[in-house]
Coordinates of C-alpha atoms in Angstrom, one line a residue:
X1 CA -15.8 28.8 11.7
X2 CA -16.5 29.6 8.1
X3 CA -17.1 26.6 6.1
X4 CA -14.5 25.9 3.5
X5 CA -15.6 26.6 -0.2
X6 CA -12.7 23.1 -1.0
X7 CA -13.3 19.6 0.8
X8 CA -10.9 18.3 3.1
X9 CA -9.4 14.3 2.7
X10 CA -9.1 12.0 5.2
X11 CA -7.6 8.8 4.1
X12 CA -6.7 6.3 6.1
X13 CA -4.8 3.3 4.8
X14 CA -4.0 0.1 6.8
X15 CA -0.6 -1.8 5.7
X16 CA -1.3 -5.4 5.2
X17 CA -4.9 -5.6 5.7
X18 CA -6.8 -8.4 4.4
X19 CA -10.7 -7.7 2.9
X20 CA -11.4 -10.6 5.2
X21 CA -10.9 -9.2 8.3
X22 CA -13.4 -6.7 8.5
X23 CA -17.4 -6.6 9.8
X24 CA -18.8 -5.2 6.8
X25 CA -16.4 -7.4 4.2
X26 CA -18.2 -10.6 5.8
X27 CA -16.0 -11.2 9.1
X28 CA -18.4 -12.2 12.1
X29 CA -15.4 -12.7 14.9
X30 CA -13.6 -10.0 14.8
X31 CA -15.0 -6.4 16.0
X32 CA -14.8 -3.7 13.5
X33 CA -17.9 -1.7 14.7
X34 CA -16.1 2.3 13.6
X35 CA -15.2 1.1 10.1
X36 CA -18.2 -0.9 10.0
X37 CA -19.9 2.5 10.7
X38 CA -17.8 4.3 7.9
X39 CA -19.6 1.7 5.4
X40 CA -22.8 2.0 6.3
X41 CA -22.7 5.8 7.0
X42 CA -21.4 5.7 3.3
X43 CA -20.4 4.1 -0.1
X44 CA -18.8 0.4 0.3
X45 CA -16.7 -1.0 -2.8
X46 CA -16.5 -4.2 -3.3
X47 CA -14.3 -4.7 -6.0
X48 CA -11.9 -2.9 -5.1
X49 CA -8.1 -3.0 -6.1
X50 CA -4.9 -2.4 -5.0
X51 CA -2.3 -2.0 -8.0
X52 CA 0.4 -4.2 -7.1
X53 CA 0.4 -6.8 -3.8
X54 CA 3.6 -5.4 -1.8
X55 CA 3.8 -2.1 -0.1
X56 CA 6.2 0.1 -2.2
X57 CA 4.8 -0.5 -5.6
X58 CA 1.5 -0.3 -4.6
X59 CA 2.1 3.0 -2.6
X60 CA 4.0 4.6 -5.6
X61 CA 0.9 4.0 -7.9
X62 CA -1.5 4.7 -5.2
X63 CA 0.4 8.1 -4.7
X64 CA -0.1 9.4 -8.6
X65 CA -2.5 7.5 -10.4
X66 CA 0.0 5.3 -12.2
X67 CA 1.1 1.5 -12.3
X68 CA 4.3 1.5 -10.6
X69 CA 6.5 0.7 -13.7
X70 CA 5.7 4.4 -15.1
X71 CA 8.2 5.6 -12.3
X72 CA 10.5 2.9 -12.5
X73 CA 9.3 1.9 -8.7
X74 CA 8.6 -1.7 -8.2
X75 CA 11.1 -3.0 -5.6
X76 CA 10.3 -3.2 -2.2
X77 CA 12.7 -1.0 -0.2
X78 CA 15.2 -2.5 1.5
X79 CA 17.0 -0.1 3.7
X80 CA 16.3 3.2 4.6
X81 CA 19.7 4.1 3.4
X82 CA 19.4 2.9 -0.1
X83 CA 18.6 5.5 -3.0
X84 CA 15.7 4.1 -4.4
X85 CA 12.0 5.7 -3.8
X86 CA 9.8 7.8 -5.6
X87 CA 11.5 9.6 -8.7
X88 CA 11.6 13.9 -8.5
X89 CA 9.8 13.3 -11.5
X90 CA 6.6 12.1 -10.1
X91 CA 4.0 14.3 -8.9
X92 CA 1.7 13.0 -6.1
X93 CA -2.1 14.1 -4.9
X94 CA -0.4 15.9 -2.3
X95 CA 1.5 18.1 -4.6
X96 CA -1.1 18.7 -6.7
X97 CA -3.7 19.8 -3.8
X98 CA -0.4 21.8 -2.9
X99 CA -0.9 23.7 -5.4
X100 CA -4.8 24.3 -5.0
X101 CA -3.7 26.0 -1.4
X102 CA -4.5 22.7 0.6
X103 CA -2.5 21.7 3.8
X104 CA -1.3 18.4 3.5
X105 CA -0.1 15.8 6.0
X106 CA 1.1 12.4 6.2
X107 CA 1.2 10.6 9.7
X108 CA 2.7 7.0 9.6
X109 CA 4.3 5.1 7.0
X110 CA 5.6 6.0 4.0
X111 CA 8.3 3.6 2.5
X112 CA 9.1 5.5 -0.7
X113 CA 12.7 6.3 -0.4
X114 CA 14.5 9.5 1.3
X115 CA 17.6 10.5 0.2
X116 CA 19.6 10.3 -3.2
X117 CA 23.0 11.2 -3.4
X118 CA 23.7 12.1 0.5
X119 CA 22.1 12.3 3.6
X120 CA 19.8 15.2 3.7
X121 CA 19.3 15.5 0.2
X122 CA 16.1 14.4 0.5
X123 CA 14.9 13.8 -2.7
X124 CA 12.2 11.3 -1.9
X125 CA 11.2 12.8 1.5
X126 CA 7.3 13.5 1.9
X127 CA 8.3 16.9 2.0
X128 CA 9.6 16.7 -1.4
X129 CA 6.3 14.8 -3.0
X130 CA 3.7 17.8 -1.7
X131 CA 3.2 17.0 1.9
X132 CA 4.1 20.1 4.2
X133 CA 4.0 18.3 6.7
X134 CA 5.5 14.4 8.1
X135 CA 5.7 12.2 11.2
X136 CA 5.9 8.6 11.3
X137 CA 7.7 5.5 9.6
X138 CA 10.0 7.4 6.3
X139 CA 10.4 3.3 6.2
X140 CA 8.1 1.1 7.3
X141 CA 7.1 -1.2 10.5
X142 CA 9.0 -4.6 10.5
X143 CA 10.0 -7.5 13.1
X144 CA 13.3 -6.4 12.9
X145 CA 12.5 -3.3 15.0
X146 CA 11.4 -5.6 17.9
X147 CA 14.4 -7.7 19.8
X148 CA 13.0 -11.5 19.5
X149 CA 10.8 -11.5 16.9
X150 CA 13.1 -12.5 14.1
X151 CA 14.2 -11.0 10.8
X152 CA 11.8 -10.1 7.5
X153 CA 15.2 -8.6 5.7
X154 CA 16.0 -11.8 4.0
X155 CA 12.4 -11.8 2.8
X156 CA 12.6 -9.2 1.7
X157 CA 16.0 -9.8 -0.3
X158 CA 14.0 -13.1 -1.9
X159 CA 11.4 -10.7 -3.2
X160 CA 13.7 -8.6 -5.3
X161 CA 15.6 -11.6 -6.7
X162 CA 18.4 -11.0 -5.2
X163 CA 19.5 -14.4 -4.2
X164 CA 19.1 -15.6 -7.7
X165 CA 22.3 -14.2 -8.3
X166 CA 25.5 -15.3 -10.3
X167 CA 28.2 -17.0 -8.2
X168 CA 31.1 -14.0 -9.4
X169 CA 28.3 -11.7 -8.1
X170 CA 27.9 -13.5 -4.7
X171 CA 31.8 -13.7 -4.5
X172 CA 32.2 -9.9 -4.8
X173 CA 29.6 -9.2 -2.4
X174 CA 31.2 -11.5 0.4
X175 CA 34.2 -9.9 -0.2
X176 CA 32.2 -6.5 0.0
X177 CA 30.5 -7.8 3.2
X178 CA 33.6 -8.7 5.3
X179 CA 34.6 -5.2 4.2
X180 CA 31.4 -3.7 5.5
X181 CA 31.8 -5.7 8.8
X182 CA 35.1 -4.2 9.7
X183 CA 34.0 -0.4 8.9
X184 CA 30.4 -0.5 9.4
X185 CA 29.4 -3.3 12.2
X186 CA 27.5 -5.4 10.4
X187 CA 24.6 -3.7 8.4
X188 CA 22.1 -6.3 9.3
X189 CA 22.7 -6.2 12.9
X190 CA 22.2 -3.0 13.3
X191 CA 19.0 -3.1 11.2
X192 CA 17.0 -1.8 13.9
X193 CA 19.1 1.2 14.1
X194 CA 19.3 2.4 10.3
X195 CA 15.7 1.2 9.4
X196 CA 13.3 2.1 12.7
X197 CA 13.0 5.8 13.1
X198 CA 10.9 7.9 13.1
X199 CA 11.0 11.7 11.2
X200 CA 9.5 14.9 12.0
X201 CA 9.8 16.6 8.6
X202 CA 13.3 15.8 7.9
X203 CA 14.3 15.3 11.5
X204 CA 15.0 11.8 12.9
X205 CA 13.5 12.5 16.4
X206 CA 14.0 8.9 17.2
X207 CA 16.3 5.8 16.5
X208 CA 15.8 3.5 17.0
X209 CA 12.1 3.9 17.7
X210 CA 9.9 2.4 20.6
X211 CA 7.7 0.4 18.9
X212 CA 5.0 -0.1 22.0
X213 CA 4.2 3.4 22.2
X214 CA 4.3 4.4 18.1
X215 CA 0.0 3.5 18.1
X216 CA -1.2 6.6 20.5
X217 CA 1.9 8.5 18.8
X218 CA 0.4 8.7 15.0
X219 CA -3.1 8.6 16.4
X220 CA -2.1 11.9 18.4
X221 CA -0.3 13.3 15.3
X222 CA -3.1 12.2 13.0
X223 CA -5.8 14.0 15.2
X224 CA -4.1 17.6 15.7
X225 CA -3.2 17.7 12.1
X226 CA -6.5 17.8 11.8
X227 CA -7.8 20.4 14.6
X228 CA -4.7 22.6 13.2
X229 CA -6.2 23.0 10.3
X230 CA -9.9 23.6 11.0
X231 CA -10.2 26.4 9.2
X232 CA -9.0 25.5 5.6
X233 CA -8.9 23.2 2.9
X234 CA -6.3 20.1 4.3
X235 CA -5.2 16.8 3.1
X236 CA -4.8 14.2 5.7
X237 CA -3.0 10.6 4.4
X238 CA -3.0 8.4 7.7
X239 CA -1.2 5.4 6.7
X240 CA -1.0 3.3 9.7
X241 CA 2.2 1.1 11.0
X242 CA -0.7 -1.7 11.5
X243 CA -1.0 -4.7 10.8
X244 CA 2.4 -5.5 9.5
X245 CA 4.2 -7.5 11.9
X246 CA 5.3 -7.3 14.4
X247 CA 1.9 -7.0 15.6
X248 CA 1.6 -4.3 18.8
X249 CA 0.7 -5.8 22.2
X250 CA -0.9 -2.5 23.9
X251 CA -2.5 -3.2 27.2
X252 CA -6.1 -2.2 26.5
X253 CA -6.4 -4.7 23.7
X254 CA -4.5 -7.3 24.6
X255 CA -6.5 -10.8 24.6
X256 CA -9.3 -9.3 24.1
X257 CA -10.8 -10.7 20.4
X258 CA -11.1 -14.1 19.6
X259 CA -8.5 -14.5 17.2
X260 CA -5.1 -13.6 19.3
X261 CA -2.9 -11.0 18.4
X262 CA -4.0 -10.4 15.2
X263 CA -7.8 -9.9 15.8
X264 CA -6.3 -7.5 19.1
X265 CA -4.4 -5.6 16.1
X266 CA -7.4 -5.0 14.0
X267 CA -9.4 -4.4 17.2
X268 CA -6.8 -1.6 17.7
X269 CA -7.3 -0.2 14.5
X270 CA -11.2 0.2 14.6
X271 CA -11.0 1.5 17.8
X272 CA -8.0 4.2 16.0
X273 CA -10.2 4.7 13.1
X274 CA -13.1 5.2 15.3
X275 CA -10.7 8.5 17.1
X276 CA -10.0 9.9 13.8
X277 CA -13.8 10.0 12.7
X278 CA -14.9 11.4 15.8
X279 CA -12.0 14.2 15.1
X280 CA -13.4 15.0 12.2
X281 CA -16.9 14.8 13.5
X282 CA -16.8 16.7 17.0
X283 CA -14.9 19.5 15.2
X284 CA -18.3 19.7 12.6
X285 CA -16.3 18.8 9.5
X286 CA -18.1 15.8 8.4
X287 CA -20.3 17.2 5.9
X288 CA -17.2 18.6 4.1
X289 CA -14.7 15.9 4.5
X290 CA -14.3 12.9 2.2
X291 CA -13.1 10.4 4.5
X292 CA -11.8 7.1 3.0
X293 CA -11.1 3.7 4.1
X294 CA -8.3 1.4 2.3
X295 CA -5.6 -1.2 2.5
X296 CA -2.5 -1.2 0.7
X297 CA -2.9 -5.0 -0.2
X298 CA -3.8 -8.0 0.9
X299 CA -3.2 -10.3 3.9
X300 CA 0.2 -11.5 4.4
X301 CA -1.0 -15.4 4.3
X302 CA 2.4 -17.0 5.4
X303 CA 3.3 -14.7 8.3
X304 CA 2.9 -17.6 11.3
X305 CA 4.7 -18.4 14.2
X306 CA 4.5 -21.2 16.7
X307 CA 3.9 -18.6 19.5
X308 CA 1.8 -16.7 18.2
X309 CA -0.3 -18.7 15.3
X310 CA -1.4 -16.6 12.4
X311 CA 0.0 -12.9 12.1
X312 CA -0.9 -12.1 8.9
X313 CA -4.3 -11.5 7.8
X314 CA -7.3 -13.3 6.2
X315 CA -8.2 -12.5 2.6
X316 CA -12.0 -14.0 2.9
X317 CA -13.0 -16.3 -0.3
X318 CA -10.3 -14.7 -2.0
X319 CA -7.4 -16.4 -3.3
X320 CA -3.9 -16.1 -2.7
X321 CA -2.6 -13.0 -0.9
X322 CA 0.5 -10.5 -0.4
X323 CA 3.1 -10.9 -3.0
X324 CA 1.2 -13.2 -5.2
X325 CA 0.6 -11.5 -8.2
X326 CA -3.0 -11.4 -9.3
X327 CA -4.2 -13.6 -7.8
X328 CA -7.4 -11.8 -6.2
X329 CA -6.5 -12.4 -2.6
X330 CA -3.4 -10.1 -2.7
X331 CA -5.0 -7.2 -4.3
X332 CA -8.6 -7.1 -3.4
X333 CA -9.1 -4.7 -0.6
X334 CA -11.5 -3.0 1.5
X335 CA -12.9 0.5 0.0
X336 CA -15.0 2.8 1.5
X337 CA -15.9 6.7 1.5
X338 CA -17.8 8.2 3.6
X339 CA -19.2 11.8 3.0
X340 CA -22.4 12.9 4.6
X341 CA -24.9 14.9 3.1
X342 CA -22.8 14.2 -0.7
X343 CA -22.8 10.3 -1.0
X344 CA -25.9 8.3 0.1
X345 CA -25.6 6.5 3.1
X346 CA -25.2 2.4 2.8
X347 CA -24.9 1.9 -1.1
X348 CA -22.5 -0.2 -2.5
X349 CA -20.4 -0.8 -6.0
X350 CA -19.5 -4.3 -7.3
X351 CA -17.7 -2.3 -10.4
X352 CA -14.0 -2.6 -10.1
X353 CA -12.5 0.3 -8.9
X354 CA -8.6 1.4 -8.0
X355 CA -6.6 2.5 -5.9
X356 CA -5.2 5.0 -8.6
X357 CA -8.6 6.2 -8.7
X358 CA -8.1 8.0 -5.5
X359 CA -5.6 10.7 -7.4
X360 CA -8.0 12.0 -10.1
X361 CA -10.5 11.9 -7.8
X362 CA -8.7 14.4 -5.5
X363 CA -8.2 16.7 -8.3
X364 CA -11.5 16.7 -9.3
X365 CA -12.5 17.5 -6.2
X366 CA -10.2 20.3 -5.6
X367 CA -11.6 21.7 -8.7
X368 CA -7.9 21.1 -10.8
X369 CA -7.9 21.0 -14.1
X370 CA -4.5 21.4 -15.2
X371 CA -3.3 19.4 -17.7
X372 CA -1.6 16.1 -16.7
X373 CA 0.4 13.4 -17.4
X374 CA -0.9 9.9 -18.6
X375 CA -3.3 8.5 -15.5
X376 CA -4.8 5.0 -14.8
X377 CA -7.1 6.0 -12.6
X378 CA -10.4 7.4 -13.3
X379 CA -12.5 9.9 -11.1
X380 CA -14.5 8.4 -8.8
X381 CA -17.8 10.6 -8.3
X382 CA -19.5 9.9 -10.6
X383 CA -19.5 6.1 -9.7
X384 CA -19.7 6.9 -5.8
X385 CA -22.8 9.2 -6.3
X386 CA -24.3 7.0 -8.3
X387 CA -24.8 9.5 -11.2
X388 CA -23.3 6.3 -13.3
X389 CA -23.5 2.3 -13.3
X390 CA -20.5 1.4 -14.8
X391 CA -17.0 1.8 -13.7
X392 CA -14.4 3.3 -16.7
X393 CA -11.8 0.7 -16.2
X394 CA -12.9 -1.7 -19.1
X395 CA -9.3 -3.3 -18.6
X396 CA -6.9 -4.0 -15.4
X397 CA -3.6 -4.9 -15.5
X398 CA -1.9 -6.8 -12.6
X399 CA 1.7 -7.4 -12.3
X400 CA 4.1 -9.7 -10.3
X401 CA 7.0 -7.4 -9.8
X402 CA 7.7 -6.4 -13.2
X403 CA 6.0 -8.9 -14.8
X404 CA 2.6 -8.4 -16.0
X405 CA 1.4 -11.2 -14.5
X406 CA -2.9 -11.1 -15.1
X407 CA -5.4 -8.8 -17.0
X408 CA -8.8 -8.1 -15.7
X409 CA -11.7 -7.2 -18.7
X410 CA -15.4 -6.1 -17.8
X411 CA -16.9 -5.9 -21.5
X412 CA -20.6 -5.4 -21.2
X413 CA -23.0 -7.7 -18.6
X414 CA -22.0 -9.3 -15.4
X415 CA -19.1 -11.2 -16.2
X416 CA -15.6 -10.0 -15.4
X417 CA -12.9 -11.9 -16.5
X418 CA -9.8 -12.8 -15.4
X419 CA -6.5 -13.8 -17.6
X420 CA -3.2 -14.6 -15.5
X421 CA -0.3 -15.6 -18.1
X422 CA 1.6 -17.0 -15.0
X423 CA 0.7 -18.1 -11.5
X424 CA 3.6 -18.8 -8.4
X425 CA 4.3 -22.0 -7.7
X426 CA 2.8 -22.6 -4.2
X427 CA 5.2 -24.4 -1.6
X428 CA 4.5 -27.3 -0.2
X429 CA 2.6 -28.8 -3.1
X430 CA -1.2 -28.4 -2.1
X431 CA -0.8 -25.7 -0.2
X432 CA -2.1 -21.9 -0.5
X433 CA 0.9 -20.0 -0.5
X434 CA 4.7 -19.7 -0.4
X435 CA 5.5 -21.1 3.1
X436 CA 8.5 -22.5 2.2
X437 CA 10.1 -19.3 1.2
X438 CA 7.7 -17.0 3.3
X439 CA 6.9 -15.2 0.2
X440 CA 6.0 -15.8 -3.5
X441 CA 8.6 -14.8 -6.5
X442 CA 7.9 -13.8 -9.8
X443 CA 10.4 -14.9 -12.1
X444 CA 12.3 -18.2 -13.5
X445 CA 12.0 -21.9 -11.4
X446 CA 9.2 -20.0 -9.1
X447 CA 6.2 -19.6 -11.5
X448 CA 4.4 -21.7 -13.9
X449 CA 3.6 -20.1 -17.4
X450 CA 0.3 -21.1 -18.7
X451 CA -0.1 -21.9 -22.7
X452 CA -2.8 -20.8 -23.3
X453 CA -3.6 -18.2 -20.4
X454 CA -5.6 -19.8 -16.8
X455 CA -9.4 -17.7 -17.7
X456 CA -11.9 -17.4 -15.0
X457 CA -15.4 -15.4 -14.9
X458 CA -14.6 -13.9 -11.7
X459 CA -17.9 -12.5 -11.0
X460 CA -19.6 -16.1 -11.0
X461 CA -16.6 -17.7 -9.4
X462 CA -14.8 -15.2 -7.0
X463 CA -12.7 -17.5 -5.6
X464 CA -11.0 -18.0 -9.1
X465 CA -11.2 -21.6 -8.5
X466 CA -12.9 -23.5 -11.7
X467 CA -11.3 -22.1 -14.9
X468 CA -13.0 -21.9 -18.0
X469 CA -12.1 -23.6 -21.4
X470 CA -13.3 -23.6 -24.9
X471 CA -16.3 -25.8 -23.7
X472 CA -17.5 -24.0 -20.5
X473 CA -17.2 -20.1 -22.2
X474 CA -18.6 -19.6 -25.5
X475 CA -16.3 -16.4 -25.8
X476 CA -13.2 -18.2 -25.1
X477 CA -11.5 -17.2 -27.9
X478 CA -12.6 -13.4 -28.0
X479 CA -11.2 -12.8 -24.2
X480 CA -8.0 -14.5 -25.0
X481 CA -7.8 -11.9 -28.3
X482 CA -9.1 -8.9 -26.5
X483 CA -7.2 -8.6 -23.7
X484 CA -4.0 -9.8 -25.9
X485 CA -4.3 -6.2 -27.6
X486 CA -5.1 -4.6 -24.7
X487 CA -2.0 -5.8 -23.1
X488 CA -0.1 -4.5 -26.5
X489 CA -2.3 -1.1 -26.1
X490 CA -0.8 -0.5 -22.3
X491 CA 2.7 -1.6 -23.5
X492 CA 3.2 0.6 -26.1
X493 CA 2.3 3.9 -23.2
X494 CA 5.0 2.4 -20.7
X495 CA 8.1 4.4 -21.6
X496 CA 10.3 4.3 -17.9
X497 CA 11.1 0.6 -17.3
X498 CA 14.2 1.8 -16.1
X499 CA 14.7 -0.3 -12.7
X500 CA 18.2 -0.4 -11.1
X501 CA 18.5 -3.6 -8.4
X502 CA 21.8 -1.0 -6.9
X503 CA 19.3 1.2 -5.5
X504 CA 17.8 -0.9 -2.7
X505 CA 21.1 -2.0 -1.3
X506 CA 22.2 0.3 1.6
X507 CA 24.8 3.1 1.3
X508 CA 26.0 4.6 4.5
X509 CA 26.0 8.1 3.5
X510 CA 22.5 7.9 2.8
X511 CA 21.6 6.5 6.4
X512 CA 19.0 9.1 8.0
X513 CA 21.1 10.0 11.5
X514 CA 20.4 11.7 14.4
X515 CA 23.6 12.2 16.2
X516 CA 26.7 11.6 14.7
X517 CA 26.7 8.9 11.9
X518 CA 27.1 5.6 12.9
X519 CA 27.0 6.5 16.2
X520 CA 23.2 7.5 15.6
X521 CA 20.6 7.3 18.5
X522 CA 18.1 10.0 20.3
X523 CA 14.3 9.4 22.0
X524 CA 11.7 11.8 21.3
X525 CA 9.9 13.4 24.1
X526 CA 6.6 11.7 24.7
X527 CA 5.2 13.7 27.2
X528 CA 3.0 15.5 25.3
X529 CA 1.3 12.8 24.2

């Protein structure tokens, strides 16, 4: 077939992946041998950074080059049938290669809303934010949608605050709740029901979903996407229902690495990376496909049971991890792009480098040049083809929710510094996360506010484990000032801090149905796969 003047994109995003648990990030028990391939067949980051540490906000800013709190979009969702996602307002890679005549897909999760006013509205579908085409998760992958393996919904509910409520407010709701038991059965227990489905386009196809046989389902969707589309320009965003619990138990990988069900899990997504490569590659479209390894954030460091030990990931020397603000273990991920016979095999960049870098990137690429709105990310190329030395972001900001919680600075030299304002209060004293609560908050009782700012030189001390003082760090004083007005220069371009908490909670005439609501329920049919 006639080569394609336009690239096509390939990116493959794992949910909950921690830098730790790969080969080529420094892991030697765990097999990674296809991703580990990916890196050395291409350019490995190794600084690079997710722009929040939970799934939705760091989706959103992943999705159009933007910190989360230009949309409004920092909550994690908590039911499908809520109204919150991405605002109409936002424009995406997708819609933007859209417009330069690419295909575009997404296979697997999305988590950025659905509906608005009623069900089929679909405001925040994937259909609506440039991708012509979905299947998968239009939530997300959670041990709710497994019988036995517990509840993340009130997790969830800690991480938007919404337990630090007034007592007139918890009142109301009660009375709301017993109201919503008689009509509605009980929202939470049928959780499974209004939150695991799966969409083709805007058809539920299945509800609830079988979770065993969802892996060889998006691997099949994600591979003939692809051999549809052979013959021009596409955009492929494969964001995998790995390795957010519950963790899968398929057969062929089952007790098979050394680190029980986890390590099976990332096994499992090698061996699906490893598929969607040789796609790309046996159909003689690597040398004109980017193809690009991520995570959305870090390793989940609390999720543990006592059946099956760890299920969250490992974050490597990193501190922290999911939900913990800036702390380096939460939003330092892997990064690599591959793209034979365009980016040198086996280099690698220590510059720090975004995930919102992957939108003007794509533009670039696609050769768009319309004008835009205001971006934090910068195009990539010139760093990945090693045309430059030096990444353009001077200045990252890191936020806890909607707190800026940390700023990043790389002024000239090695050093890279590191300011957090606040830190979470880890639970049990001593430990290394929130295991009390599960999860890490953001506001009030839950955080400690440091007078003057914690400062560490994260490139000599990566582990952010000795900070510096007046004595240690000549500059002292200029880091403190210069990242204080570049805090006030990014504050002064956020305009939409508009955040409603009503929008997560769930509305019944949102609720995605197949059948008749509430009586909703249908199984796709798997043979063809």
């Amino acid at each position: 077939h006639v080569r394609n003047a336009k690239p096509n994109f390939v990116l493959m995003m794992v949910d909950d992946l921690g830098i730790g648990d790969v080969g080529c990030y420094g892991n030697n028990t765990i097999r990674t041998p296809n991703i580990d391939r990916l890196a050395s067949e291409g350019v490995k980051l190794t600084q690079h950074i997710a722009a929040a540490p939970l799934c939705t906000p760091s989706r959103a800013a992943f999705m159009t080059g933007r910190y989360a709190l230009r949309s409004g979009r920092v909550q994690v969702l908590l039911f499908l049938g809520g109204s919150g996602g991405l605002p109409t307002s936002e424009i995406t890679f997708a819609k933007r290669l859209q417009q330069q005549g690419y295909t575009t897909g997404l296979v697997g999760k999305w988590h950025l809303g659905v509906n608005c006013e009623h069900r089929g509205d679909h405001c925040h579908h994937p259909n609506q934010h440039g991708f012509s085409y979905f299947y998968g998760l239009p939530f997300t992958l959670f041990n709710d949608c497994l019988p036995g393996h517990g509840s993340d919904i009130l997790v969830c509910v800690r991480v938007c605050g919404l337990l630090d409520v007034s007592l007139w407010l918890l009142v109301a709701l009660f009375c709301l709740s017993i109201l919503a038991t008689a009509v509605w059965y009980v929202p939470f227990k049928l959780l499974p029901t209004w939150n695991c489905i799966i969409m083709r386009n805007q058809d539920v196809i299945e509800q609830p979903m079988t979770v065993e046989t969802l892996p060889q389902r998006l691997l099949g969707e994600a591979q003939n996407f692809i051999k549809r589309n052979v013959d021009r320009p596409f955009l492929l965003f494969f964001s995998l229902a790995h390795v957010h619990t519950p963790l899968f138990k398929t057969p062929a990988f089952a007790g098979k690495s050394r680190h029980g069900c986890y390590g099976d899990n990332i096994e499992e997504v090698d061996w699906i990376i490893g598929k969607v490569t040789e796609t790309v590659d046996s159909l003689g479209l690597a040398n004109n496909t980017l193809m690009y390894f991520t995570s959305d954030h870090g390793g989940h460091l609390e999720d543990a049971n006592s059946v099956m030990g760890q299920t969250g990931g490992w974050n490597s020397i990193y501190k922290g991890g999911k939900a913990m603000g800036g702390w380096e273990g939460g939003i330092r991920v892997p990064g690599i792009f591959r793209w034979p016979g365009r980016l040198a095999a086996g280099r690698e960049v220590d510059e720090p480098t975004s995930l919102m870098d992957l939108y003007p990137t794509l533009k670039y690429l696609a050769k768009d040049t319309q004008p835009d709105r205001h971006l934090d990310g910068y195009n990539l190329m010139p760093l990945l083809e090693g045309k430059v030395e030096r990444s353009d972001h001077e200045f990252m900001f890191h936020y806890c929710g909607i707190y800026l919680n940390a700023v990043r600075w790389h002024p000239p030299g090695d050093s890279i510094f590191k300011v957090h304002f606040f830190t979470p209060n880890f639970s049990p004293p001593g430990a290394g996360g929130c295991y009390d609560t599960k999860v890490c908050l953001c506001h009030g009782a839950h955080v400690t506010h440091h007078h003057p700012p914690l400062l560490y030189d994260i490139f000599h001390d990566p582990s952010e484990s000795r900070p510096l003082t007046p004595d240690t760090e000549p500059r002292y004083a200029e880091i403190l000032e210069q990242t204080a007005k570049a805090v006030e220069r990014h504050q002064s371009t956020l305009t939409n801090k508009q955040v409603s908490d009503n929008k997560i909670l769930w509305r019944p005439w949102l609720q995605p149905c197949c059948g008749t609501f509430p009586f909703c329920g249908c199984k796709e049919d798997t043979l063809h796969v």
